[in-house]
mmCIF file with all atom_site columns, C-alpha atoms in Angstrom:
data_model
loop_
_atom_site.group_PDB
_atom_site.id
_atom_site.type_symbol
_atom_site.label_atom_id
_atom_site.label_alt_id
_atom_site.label_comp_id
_atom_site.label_asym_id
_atom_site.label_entity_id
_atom_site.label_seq_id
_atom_site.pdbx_PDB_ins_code
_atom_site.Cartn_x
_atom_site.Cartn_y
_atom_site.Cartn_z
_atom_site.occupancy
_atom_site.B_iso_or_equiv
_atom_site.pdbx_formal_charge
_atom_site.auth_seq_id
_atom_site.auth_comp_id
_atom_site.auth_asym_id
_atom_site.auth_atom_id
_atom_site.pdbx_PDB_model_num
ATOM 1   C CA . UNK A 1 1   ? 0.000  0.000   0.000   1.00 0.00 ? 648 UNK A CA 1
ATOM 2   C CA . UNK A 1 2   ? 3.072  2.742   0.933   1.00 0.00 ? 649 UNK A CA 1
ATOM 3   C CA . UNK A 1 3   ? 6.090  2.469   0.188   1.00 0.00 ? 650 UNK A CA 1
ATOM 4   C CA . UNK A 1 4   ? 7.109  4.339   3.354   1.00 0.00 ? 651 UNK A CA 1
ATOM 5   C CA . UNK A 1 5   ? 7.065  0.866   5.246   1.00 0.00 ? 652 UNK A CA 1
ATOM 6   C CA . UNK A 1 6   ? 9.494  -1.030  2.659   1.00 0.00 ? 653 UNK A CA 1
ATOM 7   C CA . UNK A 1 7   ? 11.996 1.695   2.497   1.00 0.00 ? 654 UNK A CA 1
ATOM 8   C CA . UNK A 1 8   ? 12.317 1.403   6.030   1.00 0.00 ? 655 UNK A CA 1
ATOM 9   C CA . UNK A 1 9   ? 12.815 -2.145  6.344   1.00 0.00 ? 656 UNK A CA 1
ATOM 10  C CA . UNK A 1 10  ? 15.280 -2.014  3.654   1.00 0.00 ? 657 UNK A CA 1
ATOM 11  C CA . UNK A 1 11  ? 16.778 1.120   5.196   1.00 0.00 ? 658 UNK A CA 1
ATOM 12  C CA . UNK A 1 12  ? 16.327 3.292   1.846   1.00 0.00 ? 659 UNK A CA 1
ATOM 13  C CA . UNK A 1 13  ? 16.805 6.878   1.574   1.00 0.00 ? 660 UNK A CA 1
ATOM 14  C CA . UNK A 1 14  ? 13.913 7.900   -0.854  1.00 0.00 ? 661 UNK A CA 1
ATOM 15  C CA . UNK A 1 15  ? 14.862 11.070  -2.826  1.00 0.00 ? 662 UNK A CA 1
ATOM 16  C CA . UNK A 1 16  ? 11.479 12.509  -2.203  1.00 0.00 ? 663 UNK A CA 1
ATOM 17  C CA . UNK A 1 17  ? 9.538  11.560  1.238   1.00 0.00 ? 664 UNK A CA 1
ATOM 18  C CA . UNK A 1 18  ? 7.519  7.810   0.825   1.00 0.00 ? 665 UNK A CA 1
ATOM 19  C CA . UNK A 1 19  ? 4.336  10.321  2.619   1.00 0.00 ? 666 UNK A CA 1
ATOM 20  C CA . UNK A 1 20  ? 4.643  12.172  -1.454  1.00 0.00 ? 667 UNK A CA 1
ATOM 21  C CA . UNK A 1 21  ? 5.027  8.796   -3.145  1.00 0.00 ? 668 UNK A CA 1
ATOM 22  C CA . UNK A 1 22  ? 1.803  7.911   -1.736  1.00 0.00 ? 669 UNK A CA 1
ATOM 23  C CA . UNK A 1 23  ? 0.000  4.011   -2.265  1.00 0.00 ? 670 UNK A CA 1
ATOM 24  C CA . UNK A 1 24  ? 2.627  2.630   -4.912  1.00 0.00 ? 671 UNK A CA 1
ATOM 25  C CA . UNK A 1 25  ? 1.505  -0.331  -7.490  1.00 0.00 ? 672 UNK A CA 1
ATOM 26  C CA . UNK A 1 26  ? 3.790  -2.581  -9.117  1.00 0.00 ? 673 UNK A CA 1
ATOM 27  C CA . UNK A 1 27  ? 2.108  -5.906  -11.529 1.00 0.00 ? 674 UNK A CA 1
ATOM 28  C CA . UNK A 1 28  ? 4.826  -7.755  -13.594 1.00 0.00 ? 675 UNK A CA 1
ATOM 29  C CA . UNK A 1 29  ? 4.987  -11.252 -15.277 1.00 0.00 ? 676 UNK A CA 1
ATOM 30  C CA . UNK A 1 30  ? 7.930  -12.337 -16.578 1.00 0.00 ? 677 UNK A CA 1
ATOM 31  C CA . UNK A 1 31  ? 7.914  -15.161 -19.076 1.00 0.00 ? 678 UNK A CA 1
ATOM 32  C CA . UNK A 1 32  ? 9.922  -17.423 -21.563 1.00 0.00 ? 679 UNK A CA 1
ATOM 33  C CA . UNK A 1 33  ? 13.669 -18.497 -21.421 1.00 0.00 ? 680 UNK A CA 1
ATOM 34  C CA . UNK A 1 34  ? 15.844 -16.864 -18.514 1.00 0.00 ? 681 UNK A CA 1
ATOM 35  C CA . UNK A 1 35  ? 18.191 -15.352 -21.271 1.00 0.00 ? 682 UNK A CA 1
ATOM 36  C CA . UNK A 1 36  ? 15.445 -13.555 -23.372 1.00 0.00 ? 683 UNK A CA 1
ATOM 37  C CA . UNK A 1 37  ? 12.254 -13.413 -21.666 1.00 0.00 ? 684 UNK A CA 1
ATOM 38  C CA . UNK A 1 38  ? 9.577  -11.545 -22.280 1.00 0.00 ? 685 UNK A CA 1
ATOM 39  C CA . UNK A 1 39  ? 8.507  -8.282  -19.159 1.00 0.00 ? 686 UNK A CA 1
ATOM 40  C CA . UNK A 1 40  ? 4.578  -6.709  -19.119 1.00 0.00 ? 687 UNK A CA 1
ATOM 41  C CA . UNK A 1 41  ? 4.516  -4.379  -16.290 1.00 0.00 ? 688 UNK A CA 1
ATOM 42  C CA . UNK A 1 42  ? 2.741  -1.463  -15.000 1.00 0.00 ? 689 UNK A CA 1
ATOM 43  C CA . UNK A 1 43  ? 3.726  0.677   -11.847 1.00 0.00 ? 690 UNK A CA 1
ATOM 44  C CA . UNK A 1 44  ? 2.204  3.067   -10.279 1.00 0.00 ? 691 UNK A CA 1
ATOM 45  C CA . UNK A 1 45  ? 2.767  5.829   -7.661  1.00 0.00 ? 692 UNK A CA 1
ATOM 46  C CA . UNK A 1 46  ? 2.527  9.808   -6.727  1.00 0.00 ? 693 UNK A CA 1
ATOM 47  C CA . UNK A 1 47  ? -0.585 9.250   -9.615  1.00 0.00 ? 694 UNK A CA 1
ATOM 48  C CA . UNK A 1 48  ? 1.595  8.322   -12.124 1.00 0.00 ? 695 UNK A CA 1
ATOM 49  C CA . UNK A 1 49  ? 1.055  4.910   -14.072 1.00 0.00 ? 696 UNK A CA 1
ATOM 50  C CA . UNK A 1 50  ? 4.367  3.354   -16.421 1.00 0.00 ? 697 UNK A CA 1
ATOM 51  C CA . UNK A 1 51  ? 3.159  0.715   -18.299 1.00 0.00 ? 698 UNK A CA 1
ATOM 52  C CA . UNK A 1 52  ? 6.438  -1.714  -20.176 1.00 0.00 ? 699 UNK A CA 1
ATOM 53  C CA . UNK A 1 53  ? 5.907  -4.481  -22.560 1.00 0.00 ? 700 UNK A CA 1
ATOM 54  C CA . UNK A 1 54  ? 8.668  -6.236  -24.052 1.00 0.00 ? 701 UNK A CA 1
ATOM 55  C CA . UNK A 1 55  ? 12.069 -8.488  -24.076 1.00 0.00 ? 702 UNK A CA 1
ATOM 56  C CA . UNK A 1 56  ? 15.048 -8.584  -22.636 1.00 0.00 ? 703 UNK A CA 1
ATOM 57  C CA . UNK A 1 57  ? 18.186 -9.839  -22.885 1.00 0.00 ? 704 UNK A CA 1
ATOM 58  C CA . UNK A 1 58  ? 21.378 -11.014 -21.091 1.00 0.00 ? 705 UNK A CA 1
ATOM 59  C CA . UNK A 1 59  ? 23.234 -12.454 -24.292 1.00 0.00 ? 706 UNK A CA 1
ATOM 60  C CA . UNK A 1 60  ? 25.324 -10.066 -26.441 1.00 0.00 ? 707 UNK A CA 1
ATOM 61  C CA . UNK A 1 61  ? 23.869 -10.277 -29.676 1.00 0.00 ? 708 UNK A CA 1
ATOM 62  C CA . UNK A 1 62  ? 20.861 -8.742  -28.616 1.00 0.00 ? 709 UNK A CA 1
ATOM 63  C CA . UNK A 1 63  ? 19.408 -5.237  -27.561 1.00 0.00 ? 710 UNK A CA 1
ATOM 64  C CA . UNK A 1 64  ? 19.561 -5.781  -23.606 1.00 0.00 ? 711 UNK A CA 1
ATOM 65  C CA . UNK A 1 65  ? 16.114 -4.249  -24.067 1.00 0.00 ? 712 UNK A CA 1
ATOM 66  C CA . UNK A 1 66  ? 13.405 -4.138  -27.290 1.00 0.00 ? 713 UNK A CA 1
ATOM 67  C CA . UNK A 1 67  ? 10.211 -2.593  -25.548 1.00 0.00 ? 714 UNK A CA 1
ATOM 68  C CA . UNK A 1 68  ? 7.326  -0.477  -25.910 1.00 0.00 ? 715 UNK A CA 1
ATOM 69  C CA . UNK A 1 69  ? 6.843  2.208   -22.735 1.00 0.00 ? 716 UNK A CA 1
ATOM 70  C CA . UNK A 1 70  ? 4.275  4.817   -21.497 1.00 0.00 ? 717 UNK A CA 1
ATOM 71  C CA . UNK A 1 71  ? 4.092  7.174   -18.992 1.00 0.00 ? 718 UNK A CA 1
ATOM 72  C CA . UNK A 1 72  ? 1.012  9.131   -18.056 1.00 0.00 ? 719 UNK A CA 1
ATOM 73  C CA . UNK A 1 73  ? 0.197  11.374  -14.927 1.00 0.00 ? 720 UNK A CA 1
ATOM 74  C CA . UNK A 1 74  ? -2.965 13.643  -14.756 1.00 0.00 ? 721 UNK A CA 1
ATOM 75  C CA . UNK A 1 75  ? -1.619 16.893  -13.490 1.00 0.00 ? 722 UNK A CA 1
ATOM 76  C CA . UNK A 1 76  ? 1.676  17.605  -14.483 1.00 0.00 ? 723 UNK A CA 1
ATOM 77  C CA . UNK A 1 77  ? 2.076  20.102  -11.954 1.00 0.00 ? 724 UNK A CA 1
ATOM 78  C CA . UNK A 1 78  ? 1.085  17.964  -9.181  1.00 0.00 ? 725 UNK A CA 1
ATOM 79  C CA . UNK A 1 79  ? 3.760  15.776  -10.163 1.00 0.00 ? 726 UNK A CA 1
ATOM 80  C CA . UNK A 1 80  ? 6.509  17.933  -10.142 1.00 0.00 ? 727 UNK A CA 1
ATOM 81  C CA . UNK A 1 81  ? 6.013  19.502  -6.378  1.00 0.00 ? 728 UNK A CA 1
ATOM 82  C CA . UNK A 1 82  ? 5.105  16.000  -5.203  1.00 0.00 ? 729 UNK A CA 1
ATOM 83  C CA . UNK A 1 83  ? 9.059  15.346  -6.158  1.00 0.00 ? 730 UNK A CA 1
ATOM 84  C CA . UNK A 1 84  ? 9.979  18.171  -3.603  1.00 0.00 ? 731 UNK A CA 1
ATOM 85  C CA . UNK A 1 85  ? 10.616 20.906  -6.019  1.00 0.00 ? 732 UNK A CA 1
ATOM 86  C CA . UNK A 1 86  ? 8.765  24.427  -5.241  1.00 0.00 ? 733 UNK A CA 1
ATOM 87  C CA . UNK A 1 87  ? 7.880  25.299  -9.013  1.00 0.00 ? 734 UNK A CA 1
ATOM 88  C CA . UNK A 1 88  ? 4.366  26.402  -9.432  1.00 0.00 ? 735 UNK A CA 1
ATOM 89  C CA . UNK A 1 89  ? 2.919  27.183  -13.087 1.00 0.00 ? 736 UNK A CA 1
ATOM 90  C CA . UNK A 1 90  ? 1.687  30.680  -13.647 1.00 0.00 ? 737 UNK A CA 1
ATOM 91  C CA . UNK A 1 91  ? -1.345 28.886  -15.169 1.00 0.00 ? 738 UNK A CA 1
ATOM 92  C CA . UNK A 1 92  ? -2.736 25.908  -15.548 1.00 0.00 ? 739 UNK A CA 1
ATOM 93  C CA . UNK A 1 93  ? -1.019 23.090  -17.655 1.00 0.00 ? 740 UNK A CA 1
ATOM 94  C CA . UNK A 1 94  ? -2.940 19.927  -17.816 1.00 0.00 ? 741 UNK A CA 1
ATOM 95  C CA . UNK A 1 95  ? -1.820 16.180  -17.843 1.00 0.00 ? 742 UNK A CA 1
ATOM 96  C CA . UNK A 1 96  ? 1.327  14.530  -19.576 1.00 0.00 ? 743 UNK A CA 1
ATOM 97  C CA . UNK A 1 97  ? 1.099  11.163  -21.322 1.00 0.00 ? 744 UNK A CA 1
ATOM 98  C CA . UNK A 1 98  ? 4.129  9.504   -23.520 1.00 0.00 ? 745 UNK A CA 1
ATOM 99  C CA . UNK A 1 99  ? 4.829  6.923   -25.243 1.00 0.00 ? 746 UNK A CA 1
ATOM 100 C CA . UNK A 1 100 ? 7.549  5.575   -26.718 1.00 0.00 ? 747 UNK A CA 1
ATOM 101 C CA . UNK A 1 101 ? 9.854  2.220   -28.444 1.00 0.00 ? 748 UNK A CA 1
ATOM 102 C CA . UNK A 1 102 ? 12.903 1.937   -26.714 1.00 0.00 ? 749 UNK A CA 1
ATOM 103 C CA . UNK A 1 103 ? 15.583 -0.830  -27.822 1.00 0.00 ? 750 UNK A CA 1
ATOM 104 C CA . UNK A 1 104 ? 19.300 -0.595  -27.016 1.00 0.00 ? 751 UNK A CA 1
ATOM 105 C CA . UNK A 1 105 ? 22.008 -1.453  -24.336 1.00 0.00 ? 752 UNK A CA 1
ATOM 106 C CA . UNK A 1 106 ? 24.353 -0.016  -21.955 1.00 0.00 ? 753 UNK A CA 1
ATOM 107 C CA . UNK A 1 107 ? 25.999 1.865   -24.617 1.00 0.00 ? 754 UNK A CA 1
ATOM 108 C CA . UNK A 1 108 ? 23.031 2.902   -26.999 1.00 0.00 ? 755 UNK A CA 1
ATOM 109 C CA . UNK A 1 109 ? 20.033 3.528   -26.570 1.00 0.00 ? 756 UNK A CA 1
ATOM 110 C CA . UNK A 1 110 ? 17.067 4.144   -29.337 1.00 0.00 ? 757 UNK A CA 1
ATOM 111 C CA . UNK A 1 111 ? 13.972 6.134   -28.495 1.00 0.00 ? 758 UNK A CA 1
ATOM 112 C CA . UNK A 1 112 ? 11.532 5.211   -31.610 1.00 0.00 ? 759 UNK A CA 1
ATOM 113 C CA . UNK A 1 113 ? 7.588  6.250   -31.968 1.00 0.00 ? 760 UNK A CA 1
ATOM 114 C CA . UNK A 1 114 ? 7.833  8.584   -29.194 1.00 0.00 ? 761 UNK A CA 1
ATOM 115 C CA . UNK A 1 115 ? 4.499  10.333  -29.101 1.00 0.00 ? 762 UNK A CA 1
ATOM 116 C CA . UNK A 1 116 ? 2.761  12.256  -26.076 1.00 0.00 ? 763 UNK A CA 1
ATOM 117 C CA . UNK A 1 117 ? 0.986  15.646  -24.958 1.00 0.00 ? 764 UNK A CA 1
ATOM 118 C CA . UNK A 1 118 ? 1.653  18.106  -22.682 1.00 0.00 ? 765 UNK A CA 1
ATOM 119 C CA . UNK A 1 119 ? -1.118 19.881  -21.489 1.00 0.00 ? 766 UNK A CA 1
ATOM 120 C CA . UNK A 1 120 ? -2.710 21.156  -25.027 1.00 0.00 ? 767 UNK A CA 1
ATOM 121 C CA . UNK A 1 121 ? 0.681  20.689  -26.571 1.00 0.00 ? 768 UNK A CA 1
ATOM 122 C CA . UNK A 1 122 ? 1.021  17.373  -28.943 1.00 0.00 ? 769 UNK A CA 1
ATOM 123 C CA . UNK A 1 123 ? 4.725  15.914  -29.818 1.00 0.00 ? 770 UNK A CA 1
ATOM 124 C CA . UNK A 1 124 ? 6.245  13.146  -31.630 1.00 0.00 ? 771 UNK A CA 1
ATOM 125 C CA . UNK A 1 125 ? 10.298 12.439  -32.635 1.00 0.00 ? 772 UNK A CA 1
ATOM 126 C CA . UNK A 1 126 ? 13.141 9.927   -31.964 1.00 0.00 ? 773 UNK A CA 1
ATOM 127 C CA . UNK A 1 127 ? 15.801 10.148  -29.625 1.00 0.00 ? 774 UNK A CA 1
ATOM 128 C CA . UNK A 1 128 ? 19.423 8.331   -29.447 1.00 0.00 ? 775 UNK A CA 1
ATOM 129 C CA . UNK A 1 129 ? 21.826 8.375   -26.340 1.00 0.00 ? 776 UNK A CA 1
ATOM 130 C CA . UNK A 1 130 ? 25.104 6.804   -26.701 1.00 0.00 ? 777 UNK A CA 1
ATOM 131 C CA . UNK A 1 131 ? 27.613 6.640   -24.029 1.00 0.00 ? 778 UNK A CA 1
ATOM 132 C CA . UNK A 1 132 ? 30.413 4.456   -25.804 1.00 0.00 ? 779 UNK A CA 1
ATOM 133 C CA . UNK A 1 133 ? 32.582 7.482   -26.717 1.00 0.00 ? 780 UNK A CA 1
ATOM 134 C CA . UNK A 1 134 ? 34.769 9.921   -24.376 1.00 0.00 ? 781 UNK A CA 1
ATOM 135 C CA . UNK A 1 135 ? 31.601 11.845  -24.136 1.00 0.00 ? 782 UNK A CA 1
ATOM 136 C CA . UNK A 1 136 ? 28.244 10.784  -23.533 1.00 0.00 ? 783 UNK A CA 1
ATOM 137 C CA . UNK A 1 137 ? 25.936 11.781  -26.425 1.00 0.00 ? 784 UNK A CA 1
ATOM 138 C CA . UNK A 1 138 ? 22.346 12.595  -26.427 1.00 0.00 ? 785 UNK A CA 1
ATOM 139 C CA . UNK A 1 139 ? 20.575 13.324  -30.173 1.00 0.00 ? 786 UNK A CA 1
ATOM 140 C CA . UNK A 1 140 ? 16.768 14.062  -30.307 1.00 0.00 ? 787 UNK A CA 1
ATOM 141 C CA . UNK A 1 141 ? 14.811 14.982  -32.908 1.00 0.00 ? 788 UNK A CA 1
ATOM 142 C CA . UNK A 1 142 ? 11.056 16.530  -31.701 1.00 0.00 ? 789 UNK A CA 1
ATOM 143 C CA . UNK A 1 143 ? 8.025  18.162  -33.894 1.00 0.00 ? 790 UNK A CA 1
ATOM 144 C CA . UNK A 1 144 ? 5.358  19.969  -31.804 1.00 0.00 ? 791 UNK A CA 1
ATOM 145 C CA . UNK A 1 145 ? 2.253  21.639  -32.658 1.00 0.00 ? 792 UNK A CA 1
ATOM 146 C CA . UNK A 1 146 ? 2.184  25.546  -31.388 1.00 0.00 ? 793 UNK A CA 1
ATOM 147 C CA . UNK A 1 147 ? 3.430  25.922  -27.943 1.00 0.00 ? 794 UNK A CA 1
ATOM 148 C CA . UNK A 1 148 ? 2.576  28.654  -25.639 1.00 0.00 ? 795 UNK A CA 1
ATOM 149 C CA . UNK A 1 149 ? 5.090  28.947  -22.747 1.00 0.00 ? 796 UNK A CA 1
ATOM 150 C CA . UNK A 1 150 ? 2.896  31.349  -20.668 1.00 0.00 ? 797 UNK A CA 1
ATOM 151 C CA . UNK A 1 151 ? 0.569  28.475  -18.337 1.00 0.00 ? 798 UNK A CA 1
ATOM 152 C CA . UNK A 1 152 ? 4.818  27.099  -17.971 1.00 0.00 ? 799 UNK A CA 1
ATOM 153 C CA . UNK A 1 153 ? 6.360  30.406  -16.743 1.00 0.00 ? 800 UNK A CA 1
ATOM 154 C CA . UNK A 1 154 ? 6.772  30.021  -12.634 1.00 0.00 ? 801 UNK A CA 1
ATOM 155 C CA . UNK A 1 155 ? 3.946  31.958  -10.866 1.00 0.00 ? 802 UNK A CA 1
ATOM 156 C CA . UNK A 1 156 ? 6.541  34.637  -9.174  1.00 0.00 ? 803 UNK A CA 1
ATOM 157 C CA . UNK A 1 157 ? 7.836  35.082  -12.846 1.00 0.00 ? 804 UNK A CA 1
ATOM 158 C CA . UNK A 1 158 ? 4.537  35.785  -14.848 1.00 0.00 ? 805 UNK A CA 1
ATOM 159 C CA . UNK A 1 159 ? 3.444  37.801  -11.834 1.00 0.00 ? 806 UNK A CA 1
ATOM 160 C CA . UNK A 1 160 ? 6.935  40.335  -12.775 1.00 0.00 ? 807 UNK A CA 1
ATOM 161 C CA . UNK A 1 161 ? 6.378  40.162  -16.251 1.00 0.00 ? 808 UNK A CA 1
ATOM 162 C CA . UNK A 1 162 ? 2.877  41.372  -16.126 1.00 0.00 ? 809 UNK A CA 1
ATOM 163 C CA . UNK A 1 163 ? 3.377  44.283  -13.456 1.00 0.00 ? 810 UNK A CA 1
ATOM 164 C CA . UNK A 1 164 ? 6.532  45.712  -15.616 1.00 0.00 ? 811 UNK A CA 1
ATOM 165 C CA . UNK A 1 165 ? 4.355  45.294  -18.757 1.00 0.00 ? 812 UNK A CA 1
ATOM 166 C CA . UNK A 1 166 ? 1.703  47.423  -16.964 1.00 0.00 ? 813 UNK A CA 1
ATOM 167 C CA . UNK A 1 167 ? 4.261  49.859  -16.030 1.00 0.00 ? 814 UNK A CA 1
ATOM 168 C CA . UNK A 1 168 ? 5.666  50.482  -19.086 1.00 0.00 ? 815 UNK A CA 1
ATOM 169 C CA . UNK A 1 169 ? 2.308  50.735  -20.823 1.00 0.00 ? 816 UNK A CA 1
ATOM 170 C CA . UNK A 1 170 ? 1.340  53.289  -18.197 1.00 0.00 ? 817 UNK A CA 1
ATOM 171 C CA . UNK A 1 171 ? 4.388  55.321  -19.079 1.00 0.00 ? 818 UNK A CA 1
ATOM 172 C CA . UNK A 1 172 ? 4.037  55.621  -23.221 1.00 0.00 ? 819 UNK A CA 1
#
């Protein structure tokens, strides 16, 4: 039911409090040979649900992973205090939902179909991280449809930017 109870037995320091995590959810099968089997899980906690369905693998000539995800919370702003940080939206912003392909290993990773919305805002693209260089590389590519950054802006921030526009309109 809370994750508060398990962290303690298991002496874990949670990087947000287990109170914020709330009732956490967790349903997995795992099925077919113990070098490549097959994963279907969902989890869920602080209202969030990740849903994975796919194979794995532990032998080489494979992608150590080949499967679809999705992410999907109701309020994204809820979500983002309930992780400790003291943001709050000038505006309102809505839910998130994502999904995406992802197949690779420790030293590549491939983000393929990746498709989601953001409040009103739609997206879709590809992403590729590779970490088998000097450098670790990340390369996206991502179409939206019109975004409007105002509901984003930080409360204190749109509250500034609207008394010094009022100012300087009073002034001309």
């Amino acid at each position: 039911k809370s994750i508060a109870a398990l962290a303690k037995i298991l002496k874990l320091d949670l990087p947000i409090p287990a109170k914020t995590i709330g009732k956490v959810s967790l349903n997995a099968g795992l099925n077919g040979a113990i070098l490549q089997p097959t994963l279907s899980t969902k989890i869920g906690a602080i209202g969030a649900t990740v849903t994975l369905d796919g194979k794995l693998s532990a032998l080489p000539t494979h992608s150590m992973i080949d499967a679809d995800i999705s992410f999907q919370h109701g309020n994204l702003a809820k979500l983002i205090k309930a992780t400790g940080s003291s943001y709050q939206p000038s505006g309102k912003i809505g839910a998130i939902k994502a999904s995406t392909h992802l197949k690779g290993g420790l030293l590549d990773l491939q983000l393929t179909n990746l498709n989601g919305v953001i409040g009103k805002t739609k997206f879709s693209g590809s992403a590729q991280a590779t970490t088998n260089n000097l450098r670790p590389k990340l390369t996206a590519s991502l179409k939206t449809g019109e975004v409007t950054i105002d509901p984003y802006l930080p409360a204190d921030h749109a509250k500034t930017t609207s008394s010094s526009q009022s100012s300087s309109s009073s002034t001309s």
